[in-house]
mmCIF file of C-alpha atoms in Angstrom:
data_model
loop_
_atom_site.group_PDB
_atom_site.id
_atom_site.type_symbol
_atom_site.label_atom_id
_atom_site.label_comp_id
_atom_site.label_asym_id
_atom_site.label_seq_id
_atom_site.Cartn_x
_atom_site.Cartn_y
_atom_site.Cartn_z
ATOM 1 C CA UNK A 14 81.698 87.188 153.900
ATOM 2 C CA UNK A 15 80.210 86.050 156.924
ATOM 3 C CA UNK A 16 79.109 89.127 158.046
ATOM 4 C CA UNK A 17 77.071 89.166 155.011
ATOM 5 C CA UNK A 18 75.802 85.910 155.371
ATOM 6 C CA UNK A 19 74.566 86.755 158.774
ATOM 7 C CA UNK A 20 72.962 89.842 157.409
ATOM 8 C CA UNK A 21 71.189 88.575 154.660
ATOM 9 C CA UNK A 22 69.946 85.768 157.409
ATOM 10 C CA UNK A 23 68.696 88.578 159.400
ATOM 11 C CA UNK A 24 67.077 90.481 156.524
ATOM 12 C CA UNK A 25 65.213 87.377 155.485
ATOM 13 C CA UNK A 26 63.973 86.772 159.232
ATOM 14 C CA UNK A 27 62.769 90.813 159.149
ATOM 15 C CA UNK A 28 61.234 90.411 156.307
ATOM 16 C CA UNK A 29 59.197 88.153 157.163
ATOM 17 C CA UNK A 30 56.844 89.573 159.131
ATOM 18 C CA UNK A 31 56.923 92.691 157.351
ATOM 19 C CA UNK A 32 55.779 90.394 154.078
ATOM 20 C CA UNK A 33 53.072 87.808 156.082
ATOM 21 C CA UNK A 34 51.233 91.093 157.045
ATOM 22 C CA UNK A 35 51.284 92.972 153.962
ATOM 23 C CA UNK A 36 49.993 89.813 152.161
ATOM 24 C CA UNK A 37 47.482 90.082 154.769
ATOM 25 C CA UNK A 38 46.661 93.327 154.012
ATOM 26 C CA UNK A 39 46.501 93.071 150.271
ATOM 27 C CA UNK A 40 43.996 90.283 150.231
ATOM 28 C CA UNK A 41 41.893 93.139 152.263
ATOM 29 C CA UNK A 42 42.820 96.010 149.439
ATOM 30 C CA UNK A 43 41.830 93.257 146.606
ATOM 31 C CA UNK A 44 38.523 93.456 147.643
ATOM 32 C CA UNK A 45 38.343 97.116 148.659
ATOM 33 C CA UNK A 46 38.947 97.379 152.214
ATOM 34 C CA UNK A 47 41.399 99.547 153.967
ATOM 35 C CA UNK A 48 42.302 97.962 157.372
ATOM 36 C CA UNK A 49 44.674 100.741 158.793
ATOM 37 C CA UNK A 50 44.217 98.838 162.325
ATOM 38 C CA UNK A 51 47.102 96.772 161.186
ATOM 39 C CA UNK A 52 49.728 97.888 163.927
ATOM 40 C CA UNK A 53 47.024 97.419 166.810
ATOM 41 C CA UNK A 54 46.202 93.597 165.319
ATOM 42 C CA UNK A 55 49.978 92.754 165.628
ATOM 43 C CA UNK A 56 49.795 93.683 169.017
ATOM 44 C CA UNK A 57 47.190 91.800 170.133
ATOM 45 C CA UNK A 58 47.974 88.636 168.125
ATOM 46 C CA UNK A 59 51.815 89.024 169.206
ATOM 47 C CA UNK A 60 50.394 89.183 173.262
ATOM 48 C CA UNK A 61 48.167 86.111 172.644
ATOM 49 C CA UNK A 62 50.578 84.163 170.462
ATOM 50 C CA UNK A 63 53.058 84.576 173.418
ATOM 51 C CA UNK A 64 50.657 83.902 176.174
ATOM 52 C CA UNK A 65 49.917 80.573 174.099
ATOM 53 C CA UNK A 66 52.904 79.388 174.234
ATOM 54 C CA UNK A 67 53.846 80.037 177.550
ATOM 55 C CA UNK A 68 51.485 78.337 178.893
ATOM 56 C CA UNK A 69 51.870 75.338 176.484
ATOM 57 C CA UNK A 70 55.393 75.203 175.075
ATOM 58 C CA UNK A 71 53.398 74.724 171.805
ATOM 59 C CA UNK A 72 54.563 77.017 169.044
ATOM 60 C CA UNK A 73 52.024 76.003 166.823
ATOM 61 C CA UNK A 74 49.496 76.459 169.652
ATOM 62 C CA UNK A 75 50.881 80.353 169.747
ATOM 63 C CA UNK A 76 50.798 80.890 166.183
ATOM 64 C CA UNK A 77 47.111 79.474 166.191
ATOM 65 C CA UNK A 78 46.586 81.789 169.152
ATOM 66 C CA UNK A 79 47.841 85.012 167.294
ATOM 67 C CA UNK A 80 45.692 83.909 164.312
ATOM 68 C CA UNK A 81 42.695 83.720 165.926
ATOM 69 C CA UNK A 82 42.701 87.253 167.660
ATOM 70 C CA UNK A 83 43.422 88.854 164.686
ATOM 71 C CA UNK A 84 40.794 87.335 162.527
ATOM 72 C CA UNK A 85 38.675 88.063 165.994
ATOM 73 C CA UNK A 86 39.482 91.618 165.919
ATOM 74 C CA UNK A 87 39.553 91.731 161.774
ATOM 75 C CA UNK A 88 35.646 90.659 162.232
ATOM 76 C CA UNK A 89 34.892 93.294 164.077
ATOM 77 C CA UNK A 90 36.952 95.676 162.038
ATOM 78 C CA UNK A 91 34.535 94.268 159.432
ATOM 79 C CA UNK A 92 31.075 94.058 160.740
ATOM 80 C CA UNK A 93 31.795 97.969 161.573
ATOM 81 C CA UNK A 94 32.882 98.861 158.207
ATOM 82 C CA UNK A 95 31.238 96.769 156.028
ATOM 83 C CA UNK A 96 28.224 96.014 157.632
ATOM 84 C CA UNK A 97 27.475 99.495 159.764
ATOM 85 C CA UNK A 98 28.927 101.409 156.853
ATOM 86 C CA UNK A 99 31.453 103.935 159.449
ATOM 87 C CA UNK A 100 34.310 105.282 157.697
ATOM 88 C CA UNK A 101 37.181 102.686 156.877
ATOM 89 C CA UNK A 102 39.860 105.370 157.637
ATOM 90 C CA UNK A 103 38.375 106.197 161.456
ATOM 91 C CA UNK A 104 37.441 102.627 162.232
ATOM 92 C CA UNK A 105 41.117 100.984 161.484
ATOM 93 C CA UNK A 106 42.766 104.051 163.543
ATOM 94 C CA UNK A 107 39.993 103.183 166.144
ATOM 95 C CA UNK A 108 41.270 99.889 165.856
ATOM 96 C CA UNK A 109 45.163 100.263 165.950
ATOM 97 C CA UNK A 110 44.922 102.225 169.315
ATOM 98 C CA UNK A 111 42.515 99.788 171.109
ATOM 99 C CA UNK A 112 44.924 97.274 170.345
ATOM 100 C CA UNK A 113 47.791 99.510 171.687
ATOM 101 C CA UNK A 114 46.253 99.642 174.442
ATOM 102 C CA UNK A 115 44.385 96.517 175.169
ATOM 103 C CA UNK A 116 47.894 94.263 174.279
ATOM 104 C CA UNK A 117 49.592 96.909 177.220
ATOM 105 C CA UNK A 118 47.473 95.696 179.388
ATOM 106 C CA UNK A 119 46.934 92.175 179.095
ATOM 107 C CA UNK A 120 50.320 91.833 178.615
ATOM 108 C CA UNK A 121 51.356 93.162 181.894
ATOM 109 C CA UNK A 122 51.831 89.875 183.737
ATOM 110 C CA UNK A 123 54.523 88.417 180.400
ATOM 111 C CA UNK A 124 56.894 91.008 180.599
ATOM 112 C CA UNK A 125 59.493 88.963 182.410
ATOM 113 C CA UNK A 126 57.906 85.149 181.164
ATOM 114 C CA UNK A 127 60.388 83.258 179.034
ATOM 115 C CA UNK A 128 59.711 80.851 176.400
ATOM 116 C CA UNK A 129 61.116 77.075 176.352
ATOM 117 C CA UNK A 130 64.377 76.763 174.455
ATOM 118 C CA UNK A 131 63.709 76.958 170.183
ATOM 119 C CA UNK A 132 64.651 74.046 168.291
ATOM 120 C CA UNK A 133 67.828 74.742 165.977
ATOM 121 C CA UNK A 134 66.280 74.396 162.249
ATOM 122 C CA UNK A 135 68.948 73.103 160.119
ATOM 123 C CA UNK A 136 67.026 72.739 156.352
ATOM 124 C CA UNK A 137 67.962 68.974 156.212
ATOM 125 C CA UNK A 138 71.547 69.330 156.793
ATOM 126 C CA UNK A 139 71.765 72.152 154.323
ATOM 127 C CA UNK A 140 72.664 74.504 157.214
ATOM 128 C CA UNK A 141 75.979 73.410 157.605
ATOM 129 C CA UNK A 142 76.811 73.862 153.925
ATOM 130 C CA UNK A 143 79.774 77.368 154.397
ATOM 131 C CA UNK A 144 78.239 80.641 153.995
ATOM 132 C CA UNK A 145 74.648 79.492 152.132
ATOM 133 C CA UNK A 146 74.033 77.646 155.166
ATOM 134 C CA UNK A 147 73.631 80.021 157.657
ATOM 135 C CA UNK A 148 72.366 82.786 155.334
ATOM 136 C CA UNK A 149 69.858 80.322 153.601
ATOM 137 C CA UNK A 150 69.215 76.867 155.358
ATOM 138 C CA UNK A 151 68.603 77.505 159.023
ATOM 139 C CA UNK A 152 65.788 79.487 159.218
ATOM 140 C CA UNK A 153 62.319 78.800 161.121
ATOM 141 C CA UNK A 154 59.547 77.238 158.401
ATOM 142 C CA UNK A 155 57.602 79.718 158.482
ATOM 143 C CA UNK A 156 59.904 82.098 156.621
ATOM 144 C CA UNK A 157 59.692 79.597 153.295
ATOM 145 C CA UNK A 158 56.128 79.726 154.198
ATOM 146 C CA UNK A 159 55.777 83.119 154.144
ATOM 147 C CA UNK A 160 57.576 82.964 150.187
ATOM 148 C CA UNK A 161 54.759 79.856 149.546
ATOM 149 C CA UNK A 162 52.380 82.002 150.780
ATOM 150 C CA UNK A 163 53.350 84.394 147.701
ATOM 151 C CA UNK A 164 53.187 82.116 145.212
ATOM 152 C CA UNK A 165 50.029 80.873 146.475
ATOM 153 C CA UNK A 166 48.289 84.411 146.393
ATOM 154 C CA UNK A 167 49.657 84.885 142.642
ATOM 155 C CA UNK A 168 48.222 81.261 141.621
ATOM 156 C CA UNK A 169 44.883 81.897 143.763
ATOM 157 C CA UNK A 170 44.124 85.667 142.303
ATOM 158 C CA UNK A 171 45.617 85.603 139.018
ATOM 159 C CA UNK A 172 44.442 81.741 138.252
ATOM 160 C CA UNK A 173 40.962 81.512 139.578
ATOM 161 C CA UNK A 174 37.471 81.718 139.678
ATOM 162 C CA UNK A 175 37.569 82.644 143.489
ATOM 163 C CA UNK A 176 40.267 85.388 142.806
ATOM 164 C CA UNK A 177 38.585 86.561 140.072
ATOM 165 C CA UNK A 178 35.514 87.197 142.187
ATOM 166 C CA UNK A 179 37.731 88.506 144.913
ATOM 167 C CA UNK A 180 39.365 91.440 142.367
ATOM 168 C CA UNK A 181 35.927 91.656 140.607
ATOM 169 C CA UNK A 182 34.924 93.164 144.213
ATOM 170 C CA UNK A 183 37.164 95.046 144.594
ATOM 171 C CA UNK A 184 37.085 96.850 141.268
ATOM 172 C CA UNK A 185 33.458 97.203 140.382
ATOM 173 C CA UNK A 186 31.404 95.938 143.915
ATOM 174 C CA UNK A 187 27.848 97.181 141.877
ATOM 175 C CA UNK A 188 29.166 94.684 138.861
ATOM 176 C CA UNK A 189 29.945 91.583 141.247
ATOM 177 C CA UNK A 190 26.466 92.199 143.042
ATOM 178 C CA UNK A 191 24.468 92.658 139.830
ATOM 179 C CA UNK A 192 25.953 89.557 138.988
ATOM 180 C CA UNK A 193 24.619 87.595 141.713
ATOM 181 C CA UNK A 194 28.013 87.407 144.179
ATOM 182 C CA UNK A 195 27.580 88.289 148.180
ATOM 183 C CA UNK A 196 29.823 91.320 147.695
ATOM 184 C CA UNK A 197 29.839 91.678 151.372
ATOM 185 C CA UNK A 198 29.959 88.543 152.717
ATOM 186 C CA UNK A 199 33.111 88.361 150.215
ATOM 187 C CA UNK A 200 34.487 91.399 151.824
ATOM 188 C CA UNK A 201 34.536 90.241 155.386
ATOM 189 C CA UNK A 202 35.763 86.924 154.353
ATOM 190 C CA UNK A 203 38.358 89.009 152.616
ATOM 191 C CA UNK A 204 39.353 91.282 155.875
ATOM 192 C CA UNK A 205 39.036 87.910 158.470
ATOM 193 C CA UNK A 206 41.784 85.931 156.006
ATOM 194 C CA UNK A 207 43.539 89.299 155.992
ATOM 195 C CA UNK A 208 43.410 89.767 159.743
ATOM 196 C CA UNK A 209 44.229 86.043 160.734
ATOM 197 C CA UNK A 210 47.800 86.822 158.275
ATOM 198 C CA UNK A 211 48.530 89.799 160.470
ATOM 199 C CA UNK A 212 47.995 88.287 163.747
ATOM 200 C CA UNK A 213 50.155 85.272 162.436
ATOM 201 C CA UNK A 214 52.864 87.845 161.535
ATOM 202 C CA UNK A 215 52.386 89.331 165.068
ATOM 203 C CA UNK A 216 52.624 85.780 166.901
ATOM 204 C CA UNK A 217 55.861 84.965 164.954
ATOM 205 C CA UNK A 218 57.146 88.047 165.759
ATOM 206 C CA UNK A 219 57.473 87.877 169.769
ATOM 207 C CA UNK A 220 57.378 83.840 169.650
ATOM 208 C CA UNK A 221 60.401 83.667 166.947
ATOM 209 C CA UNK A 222 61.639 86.838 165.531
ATOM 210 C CA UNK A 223 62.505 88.290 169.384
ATOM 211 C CA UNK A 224 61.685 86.115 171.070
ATOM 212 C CA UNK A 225 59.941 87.705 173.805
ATOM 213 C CA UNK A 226 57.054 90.125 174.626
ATOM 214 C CA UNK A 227 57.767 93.988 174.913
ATOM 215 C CA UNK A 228 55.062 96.951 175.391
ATOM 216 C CA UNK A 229 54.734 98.504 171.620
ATOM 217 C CA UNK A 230 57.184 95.673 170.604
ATOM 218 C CA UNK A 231 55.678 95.890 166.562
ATOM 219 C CA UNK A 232 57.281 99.073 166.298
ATOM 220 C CA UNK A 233 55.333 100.339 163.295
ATOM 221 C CA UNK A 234 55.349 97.102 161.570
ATOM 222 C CA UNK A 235 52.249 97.716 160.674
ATOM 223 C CA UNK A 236 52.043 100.455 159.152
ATOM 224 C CA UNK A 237 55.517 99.753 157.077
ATOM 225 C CA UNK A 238 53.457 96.842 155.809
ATOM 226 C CA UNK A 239 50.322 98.828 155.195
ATOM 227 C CA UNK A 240 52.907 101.089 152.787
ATOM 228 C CA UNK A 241 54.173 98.073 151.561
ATOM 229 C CA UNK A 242 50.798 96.877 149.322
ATOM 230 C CA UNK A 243 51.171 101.052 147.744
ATOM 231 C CA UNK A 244 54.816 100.114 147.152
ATOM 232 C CA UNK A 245 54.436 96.903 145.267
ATOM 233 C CA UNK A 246 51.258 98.531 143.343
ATOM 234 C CA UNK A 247 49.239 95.615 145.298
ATOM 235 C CA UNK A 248 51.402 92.856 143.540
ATOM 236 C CA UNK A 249 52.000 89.630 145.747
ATOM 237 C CA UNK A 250 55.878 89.090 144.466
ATOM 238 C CA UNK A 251 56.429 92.656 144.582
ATOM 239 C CA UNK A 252 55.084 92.841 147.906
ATOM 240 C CA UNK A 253 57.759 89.974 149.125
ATOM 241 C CA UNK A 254 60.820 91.960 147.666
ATOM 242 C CA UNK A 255 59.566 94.699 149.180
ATOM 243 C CA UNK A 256 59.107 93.183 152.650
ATOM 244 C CA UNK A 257 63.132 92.067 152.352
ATOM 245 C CA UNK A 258 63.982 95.276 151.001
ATOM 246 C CA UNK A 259 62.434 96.908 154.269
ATOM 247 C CA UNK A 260 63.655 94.378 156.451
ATOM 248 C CA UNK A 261 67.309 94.469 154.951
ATOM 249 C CA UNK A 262 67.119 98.240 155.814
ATOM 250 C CA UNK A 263 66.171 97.069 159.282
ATOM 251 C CA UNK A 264 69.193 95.242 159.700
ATOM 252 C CA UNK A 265 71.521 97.283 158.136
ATOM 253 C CA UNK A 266 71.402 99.453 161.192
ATOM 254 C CA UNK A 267 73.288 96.884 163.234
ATOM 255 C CA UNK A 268 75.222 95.673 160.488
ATOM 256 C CA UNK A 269 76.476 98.845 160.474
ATOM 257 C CA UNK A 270 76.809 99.453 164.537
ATOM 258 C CA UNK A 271 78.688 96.393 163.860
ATOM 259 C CA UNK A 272 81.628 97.446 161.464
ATOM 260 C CA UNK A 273 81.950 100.792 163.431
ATOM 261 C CA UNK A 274 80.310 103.365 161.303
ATOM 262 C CA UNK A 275 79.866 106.569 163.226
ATOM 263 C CA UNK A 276 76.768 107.576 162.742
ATOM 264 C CA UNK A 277 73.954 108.725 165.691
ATOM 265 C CA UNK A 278 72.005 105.230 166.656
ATOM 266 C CA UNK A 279 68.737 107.570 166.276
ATOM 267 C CA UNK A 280 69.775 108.091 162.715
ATOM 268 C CA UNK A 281 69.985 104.353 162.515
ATOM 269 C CA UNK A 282 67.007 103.461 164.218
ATOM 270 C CA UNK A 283 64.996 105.591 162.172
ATOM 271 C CA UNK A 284 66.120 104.457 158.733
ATOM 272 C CA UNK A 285 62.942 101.753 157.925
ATOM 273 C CA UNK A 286 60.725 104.743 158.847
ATOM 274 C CA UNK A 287 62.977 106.761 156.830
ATOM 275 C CA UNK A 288 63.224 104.593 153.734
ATOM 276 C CA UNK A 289 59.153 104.054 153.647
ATOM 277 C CA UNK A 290 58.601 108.051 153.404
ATOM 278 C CA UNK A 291 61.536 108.279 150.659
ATOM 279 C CA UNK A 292 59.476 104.976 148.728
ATOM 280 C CA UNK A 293 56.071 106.475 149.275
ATOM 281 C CA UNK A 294 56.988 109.557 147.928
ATOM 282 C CA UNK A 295 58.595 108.771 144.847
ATOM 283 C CA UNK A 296 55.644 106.411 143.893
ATOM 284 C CA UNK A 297 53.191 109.751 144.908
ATOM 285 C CA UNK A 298 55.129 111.647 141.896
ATOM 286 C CA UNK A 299 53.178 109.196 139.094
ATOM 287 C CA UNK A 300 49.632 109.654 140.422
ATOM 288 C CA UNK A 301 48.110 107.956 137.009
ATOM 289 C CA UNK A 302 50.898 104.750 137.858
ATOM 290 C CA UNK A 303 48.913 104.153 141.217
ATOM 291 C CA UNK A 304 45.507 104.647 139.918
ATOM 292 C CA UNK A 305 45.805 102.146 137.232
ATOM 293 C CA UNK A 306 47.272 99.654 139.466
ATOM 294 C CA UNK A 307 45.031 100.360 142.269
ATOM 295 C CA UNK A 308 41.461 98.488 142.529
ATOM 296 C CA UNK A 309 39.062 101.200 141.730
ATOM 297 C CA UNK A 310 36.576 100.638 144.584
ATOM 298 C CA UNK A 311 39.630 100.933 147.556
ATOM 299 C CA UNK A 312 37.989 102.506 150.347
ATOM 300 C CA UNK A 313 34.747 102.896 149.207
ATOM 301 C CA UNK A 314 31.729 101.286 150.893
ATOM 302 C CA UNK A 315 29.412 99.652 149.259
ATOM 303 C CA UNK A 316 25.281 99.764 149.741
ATOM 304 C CA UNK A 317 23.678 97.016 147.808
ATOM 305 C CA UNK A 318 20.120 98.572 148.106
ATOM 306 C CA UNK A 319 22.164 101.911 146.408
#
């Protein structure tokens, strides 16, 4: 029963930032944008969020840090796409390999730096209850925040005006702008808020998840999150079970290593990738599911002189 406890622990700490940066990313798809520079924005924001705090000691100096490159970098994603009208598709790719290679290099001189010690977070004394305790109650805040953050996004789109606008964008852009609404001024709002959620997930990951900075250390995160908003038919709660679901299947690898199952640690370590080809192409069998779920105008730019 421990063992499970500790799992479930784990899968909630994946999940995490598998679910800030899909929420991220669906704010962008709720107003039509496609950021596919998701994995390279992790980077970054992971690098700086790290740097931050080294130099600090301040966590919330490093998540602030990780925020602010990737709403930086979002902008620019933006200003490209929205603004300059190149392809959405080409310009996140663009954007996930200069942030490959721009974190590599900038984060050259914090391979070996160490963080201060982490305060033990013990969910005001509930931590030490047996079993729900450690599985539950002794996480960092920002996990709960990242299930606030959830509701928030169901209240905010589903409940009013400004969500309304924001979906009204992204389903009929020509509508919202006859209408009177900055559709693209909307849009890059939309992509910054989306981009300042990834680099937050990026900065928890190597300030709490690891912590630690590594070369490449997202691992395809990114684009497990980007597969996550297809998933969970762009659906805030659905996108939070799905984030746990992927991050349980994260763990289960070493939960498995664990007990002594003998199976190849390649086939192990490729199991997320694994399970988000399976998911993807299950949902791909129902073509008319997606569409209908799907805001119409995903992808598509928008002229408002057209």
């Amino acid at each position: 029963m421990e063992a499970y406890a500790l799992l479930l622990a784990a899968t909630l700490n994946a999940g995490t930032v598998l679910a800030i940066a899909a929420l991220g990313l669906l704010i962008n798809e709720k107003a039509g944008i496609v950021n596919l520079g998701a994995e390279g924005i992790m980077l970054c924001a992971a690098v700086a969020g790290f740097a931050a705090v080294v130099h600090s000691g301040s966590d919330g100096l490093g998540f602030a840090a990780g925020m602010a490159a990737g709403a930086l970098l979002a902008a620019k994603f933006g200003w490209l796409v929205i603004w300059l009208g190149t392809n959405q598709y080409a310009t996140g790719l663009a954007l996930s390999l200069f942030g490959v290679g721009f974190s590599a290099f900038v984060g050259i001189g914090y391979v070996q730096a160490r963080l201060p010690e982490r305060p033990r977070f013990n969910g005001l004394g509930l931590g030490d209850l047996p079993l729900i305790g450690p599985a539950l109650f002794r996480h960092h805040p920002l996990v709960y925040g990242a299930m606030a953050l959830a509701l928030g996004l169901i209240w905010f789109l589903y409940r009013t005006r400004g969500g309304l606008v924001l979906r009204s964008v992204g389903e009929s852009p020509q509508a919202a702008h006859a209408l009177g609404y900055p559709v693209r001024r909307i849009r890059l709002l939309a992509v910054v808020a989306g981009g300042a959620l990834c680099g937050l997930a990026g900065a928890y990951l190597s300030v709490i998840y690891t912590p630690l900075w590594v070369e490449g250390m997202v691992a395809g995160k990114g684009w497990i999150a980007l597969a996550l908003t297809t998933f969970a038919t762009w659906r805030p709660a659905r996108v939070l079970l799905g984030a746990y679901l992927f991050g349980g299947v994260t763990m289960l690898q070493f939960h498995l290593q664990g007990q002594g199952v003998q199976l190849p640690s390649q086939f192990l370590t490729m199991l997320p990738y694994l399970a988000t080809i399976v998911v993807l192409a299950l949902i791909s069998r129902n073509p008319t599911w997606i569409r209908v779920n799907m805001p119409a105008s995903l992808g598509k730019p928008f002229h408002p002189g057209a």
